[in-house]
mmCIF file of C-alpha atoms in Angstrom:
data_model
loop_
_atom_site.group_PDB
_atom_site.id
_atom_site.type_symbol
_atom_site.label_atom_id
_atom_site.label_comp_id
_atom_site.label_asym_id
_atom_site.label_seq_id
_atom_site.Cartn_x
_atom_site.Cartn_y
_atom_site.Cartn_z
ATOM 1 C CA UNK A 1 244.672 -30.010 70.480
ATOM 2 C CA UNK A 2 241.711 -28.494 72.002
ATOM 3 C CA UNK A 3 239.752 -31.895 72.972
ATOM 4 C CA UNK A 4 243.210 -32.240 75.525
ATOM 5 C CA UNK A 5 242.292 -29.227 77.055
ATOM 6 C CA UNK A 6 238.754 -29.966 77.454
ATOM 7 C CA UNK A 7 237.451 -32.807 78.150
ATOM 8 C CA UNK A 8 232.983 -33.378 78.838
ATOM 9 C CA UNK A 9 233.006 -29.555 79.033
ATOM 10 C CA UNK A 10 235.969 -29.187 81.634
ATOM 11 C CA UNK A 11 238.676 -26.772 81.187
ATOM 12 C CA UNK A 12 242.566 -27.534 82.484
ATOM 13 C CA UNK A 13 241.336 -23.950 84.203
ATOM 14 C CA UNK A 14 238.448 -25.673 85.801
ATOM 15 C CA UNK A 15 240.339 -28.567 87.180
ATOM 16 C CA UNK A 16 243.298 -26.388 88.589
ATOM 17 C CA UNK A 17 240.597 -24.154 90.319
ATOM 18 C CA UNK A 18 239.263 -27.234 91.790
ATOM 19 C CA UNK A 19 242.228 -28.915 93.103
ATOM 20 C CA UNK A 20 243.211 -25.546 94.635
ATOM 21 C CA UNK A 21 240.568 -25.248 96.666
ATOM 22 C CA UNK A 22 240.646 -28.874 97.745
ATOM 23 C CA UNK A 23 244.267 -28.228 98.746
ATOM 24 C CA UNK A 24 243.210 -24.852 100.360
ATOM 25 C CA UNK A 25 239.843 -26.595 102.571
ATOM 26 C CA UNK A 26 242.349 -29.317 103.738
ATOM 27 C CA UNK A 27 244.648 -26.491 105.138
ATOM 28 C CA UNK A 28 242.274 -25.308 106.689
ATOM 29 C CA UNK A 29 241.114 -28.461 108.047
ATOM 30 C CA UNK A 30 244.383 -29.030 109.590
ATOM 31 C CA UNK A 31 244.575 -25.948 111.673
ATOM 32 C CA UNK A 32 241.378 -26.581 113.311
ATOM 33 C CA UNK A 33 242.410 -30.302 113.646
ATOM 34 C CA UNK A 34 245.794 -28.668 115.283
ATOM 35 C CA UNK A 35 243.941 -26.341 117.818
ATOM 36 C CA UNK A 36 241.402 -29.574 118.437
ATOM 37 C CA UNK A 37 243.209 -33.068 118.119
ATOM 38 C CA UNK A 38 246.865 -32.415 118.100
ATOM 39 C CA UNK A 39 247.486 -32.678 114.738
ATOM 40 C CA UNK A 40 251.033 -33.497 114.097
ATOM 41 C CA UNK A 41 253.437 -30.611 113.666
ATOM 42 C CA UNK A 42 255.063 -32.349 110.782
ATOM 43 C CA UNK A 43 252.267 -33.435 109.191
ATOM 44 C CA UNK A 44 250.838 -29.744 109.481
ATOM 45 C CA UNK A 45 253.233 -28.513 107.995
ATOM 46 C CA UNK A 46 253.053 -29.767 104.344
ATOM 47 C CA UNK A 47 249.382 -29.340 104.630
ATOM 48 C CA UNK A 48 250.172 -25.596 105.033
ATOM 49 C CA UNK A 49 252.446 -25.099 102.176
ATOM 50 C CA UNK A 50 250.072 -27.004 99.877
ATOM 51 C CA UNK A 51 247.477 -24.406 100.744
ATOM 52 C CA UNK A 52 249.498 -21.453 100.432
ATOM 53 C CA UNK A 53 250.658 -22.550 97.018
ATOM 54 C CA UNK A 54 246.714 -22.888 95.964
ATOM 55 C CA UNK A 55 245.457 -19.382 97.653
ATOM 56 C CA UNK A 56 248.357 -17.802 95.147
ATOM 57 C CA UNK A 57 247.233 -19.814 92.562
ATOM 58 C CA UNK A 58 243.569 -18.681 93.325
ATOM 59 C CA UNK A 59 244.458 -15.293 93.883
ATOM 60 C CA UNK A 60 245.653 -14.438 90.371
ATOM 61 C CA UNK A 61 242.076 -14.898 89.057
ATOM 62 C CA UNK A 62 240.436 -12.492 91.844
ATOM 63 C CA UNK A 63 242.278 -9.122 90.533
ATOM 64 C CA UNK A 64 243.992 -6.579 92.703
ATOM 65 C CA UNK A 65 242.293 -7.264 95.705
ATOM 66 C CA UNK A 66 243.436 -11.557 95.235
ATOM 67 C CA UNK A 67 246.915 -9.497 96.445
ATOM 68 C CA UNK A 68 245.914 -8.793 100.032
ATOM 69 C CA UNK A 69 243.795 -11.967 100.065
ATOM 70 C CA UNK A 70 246.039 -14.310 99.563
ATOM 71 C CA UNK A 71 248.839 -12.350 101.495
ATOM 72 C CA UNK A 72 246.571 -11.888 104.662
ATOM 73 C CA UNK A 73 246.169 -16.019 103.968
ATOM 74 C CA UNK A 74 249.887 -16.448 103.638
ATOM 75 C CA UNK A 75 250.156 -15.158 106.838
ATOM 76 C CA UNK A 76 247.700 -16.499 108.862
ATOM 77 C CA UNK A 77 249.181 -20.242 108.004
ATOM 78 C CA UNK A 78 252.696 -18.829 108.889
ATOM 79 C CA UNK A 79 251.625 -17.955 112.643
ATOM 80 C CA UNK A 80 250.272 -21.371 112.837
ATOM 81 C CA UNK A 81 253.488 -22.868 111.157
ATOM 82 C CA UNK A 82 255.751 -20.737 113.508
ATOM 83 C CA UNK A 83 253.917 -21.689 116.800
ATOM 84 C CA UNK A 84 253.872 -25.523 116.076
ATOM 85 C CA UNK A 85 257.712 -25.545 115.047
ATOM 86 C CA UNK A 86 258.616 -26.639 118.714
ATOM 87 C CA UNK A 87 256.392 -29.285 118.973
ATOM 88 C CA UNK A 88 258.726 -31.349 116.471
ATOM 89 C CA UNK A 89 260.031 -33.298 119.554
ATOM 90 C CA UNK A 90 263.922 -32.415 117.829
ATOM 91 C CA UNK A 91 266.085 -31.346 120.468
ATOM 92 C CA UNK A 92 266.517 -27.194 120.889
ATOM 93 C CA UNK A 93 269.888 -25.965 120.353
ATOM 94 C CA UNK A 94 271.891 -23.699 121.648
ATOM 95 C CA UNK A 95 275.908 -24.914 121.457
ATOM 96 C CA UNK A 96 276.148 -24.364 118.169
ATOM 97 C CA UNK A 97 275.700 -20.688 117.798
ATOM 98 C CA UNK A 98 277.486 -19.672 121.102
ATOM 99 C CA UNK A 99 280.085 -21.552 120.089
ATOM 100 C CA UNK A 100 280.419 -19.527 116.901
ATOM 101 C CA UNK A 101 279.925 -16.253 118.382
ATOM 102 C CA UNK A 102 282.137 -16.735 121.110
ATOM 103 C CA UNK A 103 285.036 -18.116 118.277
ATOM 104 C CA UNK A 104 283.954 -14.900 116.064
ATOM 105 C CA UNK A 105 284.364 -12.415 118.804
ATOM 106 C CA UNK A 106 287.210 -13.445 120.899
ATOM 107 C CA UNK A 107 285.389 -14.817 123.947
ATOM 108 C CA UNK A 108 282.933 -12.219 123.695
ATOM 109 C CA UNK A 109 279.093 -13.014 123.453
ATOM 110 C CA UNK A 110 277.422 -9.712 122.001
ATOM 111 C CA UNK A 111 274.687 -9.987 123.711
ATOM 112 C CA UNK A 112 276.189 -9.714 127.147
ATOM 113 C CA UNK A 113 278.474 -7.180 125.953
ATOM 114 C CA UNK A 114 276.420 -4.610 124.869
ATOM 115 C CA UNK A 115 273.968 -5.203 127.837
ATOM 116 C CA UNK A 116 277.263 -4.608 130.339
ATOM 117 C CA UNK A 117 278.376 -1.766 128.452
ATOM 118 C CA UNK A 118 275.172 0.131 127.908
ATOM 119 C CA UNK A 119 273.016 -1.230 130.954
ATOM 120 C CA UNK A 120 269.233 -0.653 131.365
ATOM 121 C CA UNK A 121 268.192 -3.870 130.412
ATOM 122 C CA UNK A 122 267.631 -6.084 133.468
ATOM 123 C CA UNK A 123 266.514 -2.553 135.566
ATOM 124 C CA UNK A 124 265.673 1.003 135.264
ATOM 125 C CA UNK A 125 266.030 0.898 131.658
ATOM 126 C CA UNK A 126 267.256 3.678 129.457
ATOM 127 C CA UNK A 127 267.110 5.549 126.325
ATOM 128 C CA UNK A 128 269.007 2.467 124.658
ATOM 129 C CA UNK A 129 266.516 0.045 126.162
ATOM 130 C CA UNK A 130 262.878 2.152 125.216
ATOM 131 C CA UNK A 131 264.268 2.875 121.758
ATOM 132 C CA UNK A 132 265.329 -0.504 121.248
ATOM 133 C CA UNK A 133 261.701 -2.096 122.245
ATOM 134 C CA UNK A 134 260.467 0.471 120.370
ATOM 135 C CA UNK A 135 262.179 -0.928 116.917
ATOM 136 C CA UNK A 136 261.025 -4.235 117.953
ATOM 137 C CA UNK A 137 257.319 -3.428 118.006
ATOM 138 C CA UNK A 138 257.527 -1.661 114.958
ATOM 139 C CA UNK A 139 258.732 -4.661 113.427
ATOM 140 C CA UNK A 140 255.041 -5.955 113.547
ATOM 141 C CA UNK A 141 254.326 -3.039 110.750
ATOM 142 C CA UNK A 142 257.542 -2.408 108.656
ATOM 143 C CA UNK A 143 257.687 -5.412 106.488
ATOM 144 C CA UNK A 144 253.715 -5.835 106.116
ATOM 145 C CA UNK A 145 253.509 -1.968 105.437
ATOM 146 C CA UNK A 146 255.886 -2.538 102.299
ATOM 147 C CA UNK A 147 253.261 -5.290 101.300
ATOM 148 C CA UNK A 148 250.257 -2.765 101.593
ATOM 149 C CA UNK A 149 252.302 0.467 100.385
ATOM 150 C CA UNK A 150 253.101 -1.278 97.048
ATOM 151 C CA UNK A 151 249.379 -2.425 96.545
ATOM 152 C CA UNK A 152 248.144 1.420 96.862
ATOM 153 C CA UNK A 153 251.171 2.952 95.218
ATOM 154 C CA UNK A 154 252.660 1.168 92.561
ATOM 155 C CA UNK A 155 249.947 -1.642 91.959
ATOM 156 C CA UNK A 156 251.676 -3.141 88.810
ATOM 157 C CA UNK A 157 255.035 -4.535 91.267
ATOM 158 C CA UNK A 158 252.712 -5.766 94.027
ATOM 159 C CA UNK A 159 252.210 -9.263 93.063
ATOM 160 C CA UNK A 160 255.914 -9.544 93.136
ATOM 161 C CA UNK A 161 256.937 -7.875 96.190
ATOM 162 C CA UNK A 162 253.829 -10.172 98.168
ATOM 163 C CA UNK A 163 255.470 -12.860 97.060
ATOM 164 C CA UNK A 164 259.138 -11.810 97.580
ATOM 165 C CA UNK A 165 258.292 -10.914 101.690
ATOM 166 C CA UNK A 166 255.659 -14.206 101.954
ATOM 167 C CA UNK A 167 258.661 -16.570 100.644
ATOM 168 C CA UNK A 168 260.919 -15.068 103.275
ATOM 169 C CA UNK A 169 258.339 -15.172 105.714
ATOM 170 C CA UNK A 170 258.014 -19.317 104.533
ATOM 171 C CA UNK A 171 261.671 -19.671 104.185
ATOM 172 C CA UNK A 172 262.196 -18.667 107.707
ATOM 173 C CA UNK A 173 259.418 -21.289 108.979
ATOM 174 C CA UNK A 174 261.278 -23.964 107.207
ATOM 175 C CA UNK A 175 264.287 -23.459 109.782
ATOM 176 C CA UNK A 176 262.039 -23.022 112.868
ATOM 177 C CA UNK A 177 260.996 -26.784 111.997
ATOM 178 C CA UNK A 178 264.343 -28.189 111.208
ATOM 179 C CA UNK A 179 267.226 -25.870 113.751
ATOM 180 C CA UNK A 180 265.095 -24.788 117.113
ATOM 181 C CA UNK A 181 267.477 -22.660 118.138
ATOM 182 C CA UNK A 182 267.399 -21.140 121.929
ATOM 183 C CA UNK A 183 267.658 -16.984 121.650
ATOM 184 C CA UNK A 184 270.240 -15.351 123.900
ATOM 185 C CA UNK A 185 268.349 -14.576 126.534
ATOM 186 C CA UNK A 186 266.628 -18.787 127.191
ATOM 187 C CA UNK A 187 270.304 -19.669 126.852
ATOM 188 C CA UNK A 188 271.154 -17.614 129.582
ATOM 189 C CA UNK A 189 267.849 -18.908 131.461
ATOM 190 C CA UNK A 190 269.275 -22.177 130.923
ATOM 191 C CA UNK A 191 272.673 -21.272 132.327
ATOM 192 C CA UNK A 192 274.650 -22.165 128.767
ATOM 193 C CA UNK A 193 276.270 -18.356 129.202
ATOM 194 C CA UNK A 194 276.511 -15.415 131.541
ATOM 195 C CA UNK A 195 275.185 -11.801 131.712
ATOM 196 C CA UNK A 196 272.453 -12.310 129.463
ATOM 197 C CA UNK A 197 268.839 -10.979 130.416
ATOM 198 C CA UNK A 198 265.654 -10.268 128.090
ATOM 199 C CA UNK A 199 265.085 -6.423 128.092
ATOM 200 C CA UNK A 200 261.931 -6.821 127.037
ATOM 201 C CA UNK A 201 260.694 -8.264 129.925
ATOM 202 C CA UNK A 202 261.807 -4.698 131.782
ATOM 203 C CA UNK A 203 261.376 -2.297 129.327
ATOM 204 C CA UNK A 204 257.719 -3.903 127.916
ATOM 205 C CA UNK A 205 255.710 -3.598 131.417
ATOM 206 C CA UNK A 206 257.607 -0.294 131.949
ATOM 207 C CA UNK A 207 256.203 1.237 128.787
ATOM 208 C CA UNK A 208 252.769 -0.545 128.626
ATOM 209 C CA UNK A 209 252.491 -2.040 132.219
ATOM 210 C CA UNK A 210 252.357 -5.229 133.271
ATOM 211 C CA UNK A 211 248.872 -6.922 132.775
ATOM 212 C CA UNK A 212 248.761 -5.004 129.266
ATOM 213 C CA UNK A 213 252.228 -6.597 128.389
ATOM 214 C CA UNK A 214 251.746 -9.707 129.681
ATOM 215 C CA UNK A 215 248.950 -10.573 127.663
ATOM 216 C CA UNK A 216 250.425 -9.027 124.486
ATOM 217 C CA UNK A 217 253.484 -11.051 125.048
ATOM 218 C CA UNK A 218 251.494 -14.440 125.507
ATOM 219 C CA UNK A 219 249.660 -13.800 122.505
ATOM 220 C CA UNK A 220 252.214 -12.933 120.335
ATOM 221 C CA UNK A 221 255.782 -14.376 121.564
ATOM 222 C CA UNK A 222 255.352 -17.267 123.788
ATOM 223 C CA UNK A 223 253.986 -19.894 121.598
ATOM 224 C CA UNK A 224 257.199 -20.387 120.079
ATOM 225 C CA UNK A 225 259.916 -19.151 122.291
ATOM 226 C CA UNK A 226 263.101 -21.512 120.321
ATOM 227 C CA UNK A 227 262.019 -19.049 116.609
ATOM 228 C CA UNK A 228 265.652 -17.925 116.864
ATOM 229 C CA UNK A 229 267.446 -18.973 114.093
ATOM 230 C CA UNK A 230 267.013 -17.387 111.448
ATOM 231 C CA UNK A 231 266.049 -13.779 112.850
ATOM 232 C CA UNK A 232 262.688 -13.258 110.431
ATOM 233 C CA UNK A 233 262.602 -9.825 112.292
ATOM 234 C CA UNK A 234 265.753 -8.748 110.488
ATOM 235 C CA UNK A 235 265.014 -10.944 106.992
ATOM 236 C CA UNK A 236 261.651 -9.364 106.837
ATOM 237 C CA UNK A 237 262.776 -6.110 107.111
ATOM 238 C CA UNK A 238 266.273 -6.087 105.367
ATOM 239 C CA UNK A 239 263.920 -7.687 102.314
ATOM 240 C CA UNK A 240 262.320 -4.200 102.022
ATOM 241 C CA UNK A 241 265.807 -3.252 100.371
ATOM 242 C CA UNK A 242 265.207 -5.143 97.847
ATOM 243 C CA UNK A 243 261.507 -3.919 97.505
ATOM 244 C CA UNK A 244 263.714 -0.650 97.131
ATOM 245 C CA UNK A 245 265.877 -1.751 94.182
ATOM 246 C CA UNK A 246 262.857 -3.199 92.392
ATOM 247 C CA UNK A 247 261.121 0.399 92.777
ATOM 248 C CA UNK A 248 264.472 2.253 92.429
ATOM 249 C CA UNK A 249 263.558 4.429 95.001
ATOM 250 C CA UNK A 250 266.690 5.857 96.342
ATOM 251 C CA UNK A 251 264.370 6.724 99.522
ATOM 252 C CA UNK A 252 263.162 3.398 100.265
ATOM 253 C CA UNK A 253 266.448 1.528 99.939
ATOM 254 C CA UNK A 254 267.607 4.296 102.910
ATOM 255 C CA UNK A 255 264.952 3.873 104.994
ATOM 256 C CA UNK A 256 264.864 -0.004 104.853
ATOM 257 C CA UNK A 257 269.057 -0.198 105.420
ATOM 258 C CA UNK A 258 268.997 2.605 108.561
ATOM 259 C CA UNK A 259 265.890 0.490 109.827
ATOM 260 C CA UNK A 260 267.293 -3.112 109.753
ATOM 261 C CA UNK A 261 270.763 -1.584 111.182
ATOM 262 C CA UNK A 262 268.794 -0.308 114.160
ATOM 263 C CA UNK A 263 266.917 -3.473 114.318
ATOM 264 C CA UNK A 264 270.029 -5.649 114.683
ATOM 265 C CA UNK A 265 271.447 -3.545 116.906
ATOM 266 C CA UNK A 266 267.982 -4.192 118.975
ATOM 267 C CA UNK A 267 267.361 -7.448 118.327
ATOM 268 C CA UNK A 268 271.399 -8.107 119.932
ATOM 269 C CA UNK A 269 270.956 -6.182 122.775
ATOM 270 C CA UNK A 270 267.616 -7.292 123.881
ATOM 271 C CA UNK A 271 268.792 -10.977 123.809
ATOM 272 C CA UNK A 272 266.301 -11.647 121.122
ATOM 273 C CA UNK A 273 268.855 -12.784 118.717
ATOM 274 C CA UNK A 274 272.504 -13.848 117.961
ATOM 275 C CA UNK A 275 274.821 -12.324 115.531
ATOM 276 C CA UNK A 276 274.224 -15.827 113.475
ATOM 277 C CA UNK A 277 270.813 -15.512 113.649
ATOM 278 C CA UNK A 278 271.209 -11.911 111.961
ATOM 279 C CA UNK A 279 273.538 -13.275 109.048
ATOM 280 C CA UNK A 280 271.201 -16.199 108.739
ATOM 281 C CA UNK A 281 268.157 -13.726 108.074
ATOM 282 C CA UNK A 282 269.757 -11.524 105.740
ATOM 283 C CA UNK A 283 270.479 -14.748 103.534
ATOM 284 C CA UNK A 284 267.221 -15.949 103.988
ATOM 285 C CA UNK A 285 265.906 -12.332 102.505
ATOM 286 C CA UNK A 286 268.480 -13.164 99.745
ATOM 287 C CA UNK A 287 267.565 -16.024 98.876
ATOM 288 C CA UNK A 288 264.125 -15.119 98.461
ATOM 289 C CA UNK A 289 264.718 -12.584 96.323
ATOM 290 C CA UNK A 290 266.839 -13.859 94.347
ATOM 291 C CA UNK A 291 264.078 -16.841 93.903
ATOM 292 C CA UNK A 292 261.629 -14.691 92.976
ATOM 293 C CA UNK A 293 263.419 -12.154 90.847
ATOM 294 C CA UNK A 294 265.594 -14.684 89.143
ATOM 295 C CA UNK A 295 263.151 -17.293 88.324
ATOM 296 C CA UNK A 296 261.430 -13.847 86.401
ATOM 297 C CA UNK A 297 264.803 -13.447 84.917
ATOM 298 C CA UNK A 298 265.215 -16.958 83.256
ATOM 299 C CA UNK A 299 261.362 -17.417 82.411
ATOM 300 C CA UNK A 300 262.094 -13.960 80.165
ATOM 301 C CA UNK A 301 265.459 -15.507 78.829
ATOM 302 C CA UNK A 302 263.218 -18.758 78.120
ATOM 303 C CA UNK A 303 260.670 -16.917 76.134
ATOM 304 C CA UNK A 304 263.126 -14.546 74.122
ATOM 305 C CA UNK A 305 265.495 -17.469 73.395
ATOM 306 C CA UNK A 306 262.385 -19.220 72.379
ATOM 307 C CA UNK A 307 261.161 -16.434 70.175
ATOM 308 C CA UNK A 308 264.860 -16.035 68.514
ATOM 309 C CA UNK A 309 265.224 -19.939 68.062
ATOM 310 C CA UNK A 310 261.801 -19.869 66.183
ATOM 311 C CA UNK A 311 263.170 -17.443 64.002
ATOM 312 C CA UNK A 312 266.297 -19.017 63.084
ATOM 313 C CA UNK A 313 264.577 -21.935 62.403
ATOM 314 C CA UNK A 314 261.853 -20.420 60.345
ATOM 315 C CA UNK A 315 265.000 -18.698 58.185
ATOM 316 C CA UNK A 316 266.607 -21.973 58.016
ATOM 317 C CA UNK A 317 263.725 -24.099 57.223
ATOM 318 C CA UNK A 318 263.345 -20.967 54.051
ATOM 319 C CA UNK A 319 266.978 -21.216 53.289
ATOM 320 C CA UNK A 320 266.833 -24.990 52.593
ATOM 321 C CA UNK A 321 263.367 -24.378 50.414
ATOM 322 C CA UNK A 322 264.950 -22.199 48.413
ATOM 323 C CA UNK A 323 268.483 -24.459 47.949
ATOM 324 C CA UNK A 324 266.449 -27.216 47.075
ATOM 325 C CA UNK A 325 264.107 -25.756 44.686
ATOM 326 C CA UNK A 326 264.815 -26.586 40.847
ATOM 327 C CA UNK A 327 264.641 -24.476 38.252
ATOM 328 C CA UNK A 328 261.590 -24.363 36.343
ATOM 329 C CA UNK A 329 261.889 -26.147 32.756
ATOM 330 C CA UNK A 330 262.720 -24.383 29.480
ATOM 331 C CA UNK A 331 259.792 -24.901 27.329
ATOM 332 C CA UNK A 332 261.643 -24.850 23.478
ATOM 333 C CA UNK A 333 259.553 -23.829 20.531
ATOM 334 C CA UNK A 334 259.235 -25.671 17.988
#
């Protein structure tokens, strides 16, 4: 069996090793080839996953620290995922989820609502408005922190949890490509609804001033403006429950659900996000847990059920032996 394994002094380790990093210098490769020819969105985009795929594969072999790398990796493909999903050429959208929200809430758009009832966000903005920015920017820190709190804290459940928040992050990505979706406040822009500004275009200059928040906000938002559906503010952070129920810390679970209700509430009033686009990210942050912990779940079931046919086989394999023995001869004197 071993000369499958190894073949002219080549391990199946060897050769996996290799074809990662082939698969992670191509990725590579087609960022810069992004940034300096163009390179086509959708073509860029399997590229990407490929490589992610191999840094995780690489990453097991590197210890503890593999974690951060390949997280820190993870991430830096996502940004260039999520600022080339609008250069698909597909069409953005916007019917479809005012349509739903307007059937959902009798007329109503939520957005608009709470920015008529509450005010502050198209001038002189108010508590409601800084606290709400506030959540927003933290958002930039919650879900990552849960990442880097696990690795210094409770090292044994961070390979899990890295993946569990990168798969969400990736799962997100997957919908900027294939839904562009324009956010409350563009849809408004675009005149598809009324009473809609973006408050953080007030309360952002008013709390860091303009040329500081104008830069921050070209670096960091305006590559990708149509990232609406699903909100990967909200899956990112409503995952950290389930970073909670994996740690059964009573403390987390609290912290993440009060933050990611104070994040919707933001996310809505801002006219960052739609109602859908909230639903959509909490079953994106489902789905990735449930992909990560169940595959765990039925690769144990796999290996026990294994284990416990083996068994029965070895018993039955014995019980047959001994049913088809004979007995031994009677040797007569005589």
């Amino acid at each position: 069996m071993r000369r499958f394994h190894r073949v002219a002094g080549i391990s199946r380790r060897d050769v996996i090793g290799a074809v990662c990093w082939a698969a992670l210098a191509v990725g590579v490769l087609g960022v810069f080839l992004r940034q300096i020819a163009s390179l086509d969105p959708v073509a860029f985009a399997p590229i990407s996953g490929v490589a992610v795929v191999a840094v995780f594969v690489l990453a097991r072999r590197w210890g503890d620290w593999g974690i951060l790398v390949a997280y820190v990796v993870a991430m830096g493909f996502f940004i260039q995922l999520r600022d080339a999903a609008d250069e698909t050429g597909l069409r953005t959208l916007t019917d479809y989820v005012l349509d739903w929200e307007l059937w959902m809430f009798a007329g109503i758009t939520p957005s608009a609502w709470l920015q008529a009832r509450i005010g502050g966000a198209s001038s002189d903005p108010g508590f409601p408005a800084f606290f709400s920015a506030i959540i927003h920017w933290t958002w930039f820190v919650f879900p990552h922190a849960a990442v880097l709190g696990t690795w210094l804290f409770i090292r044994r459940m961070a390979w899990r949890v890295t993946i569990i928040v990168a798969l969400t992050f990736y799962l997100g990505a997957v919908l900027y490509f294939t839904v562009p979706t324009a956010p409350p406040w563009m849809a408004a822009d675009q005149g598809f609804v009324d009473g809609i500004v973006r408050g953080m275009n007030t309360v952002g200059p008013a709390l860091l001033g303009v040329e500081f928040y104008n830069w921050a906000f070209e670096a960091m938002a305006e590559p990708n403006p149509t990232a609406a559906m699903p909100s990967l503010h909200f899956a990112a952070s409503f995952v950290v429950v389930g970073v909670g129920i994996l740690l059964r810390s009573r403390w987390v679970i609290s912290v993440a659900v009060l933050y990611s209700i104070a994040l919707a509430f933001s996310l809505v009033y801002l006219g960052e996000h739609y109602i859908a686009d909230i639903i959509a990210g909490a079953a994106v942050a489902l789905i990735a847990f449930s992909a990560v912990e169940g595959g765990r779940y039925a690769r144990a079931q796999i290996i026990l059920r294994r284990e416990q046919l083996t068994i029965a086989g070895q018993r039955a394999g014995q019980w047959v032996r001994e049913a088809l023995r004979f007995p031994p001869r009677r040797i007569e004197a005589g």
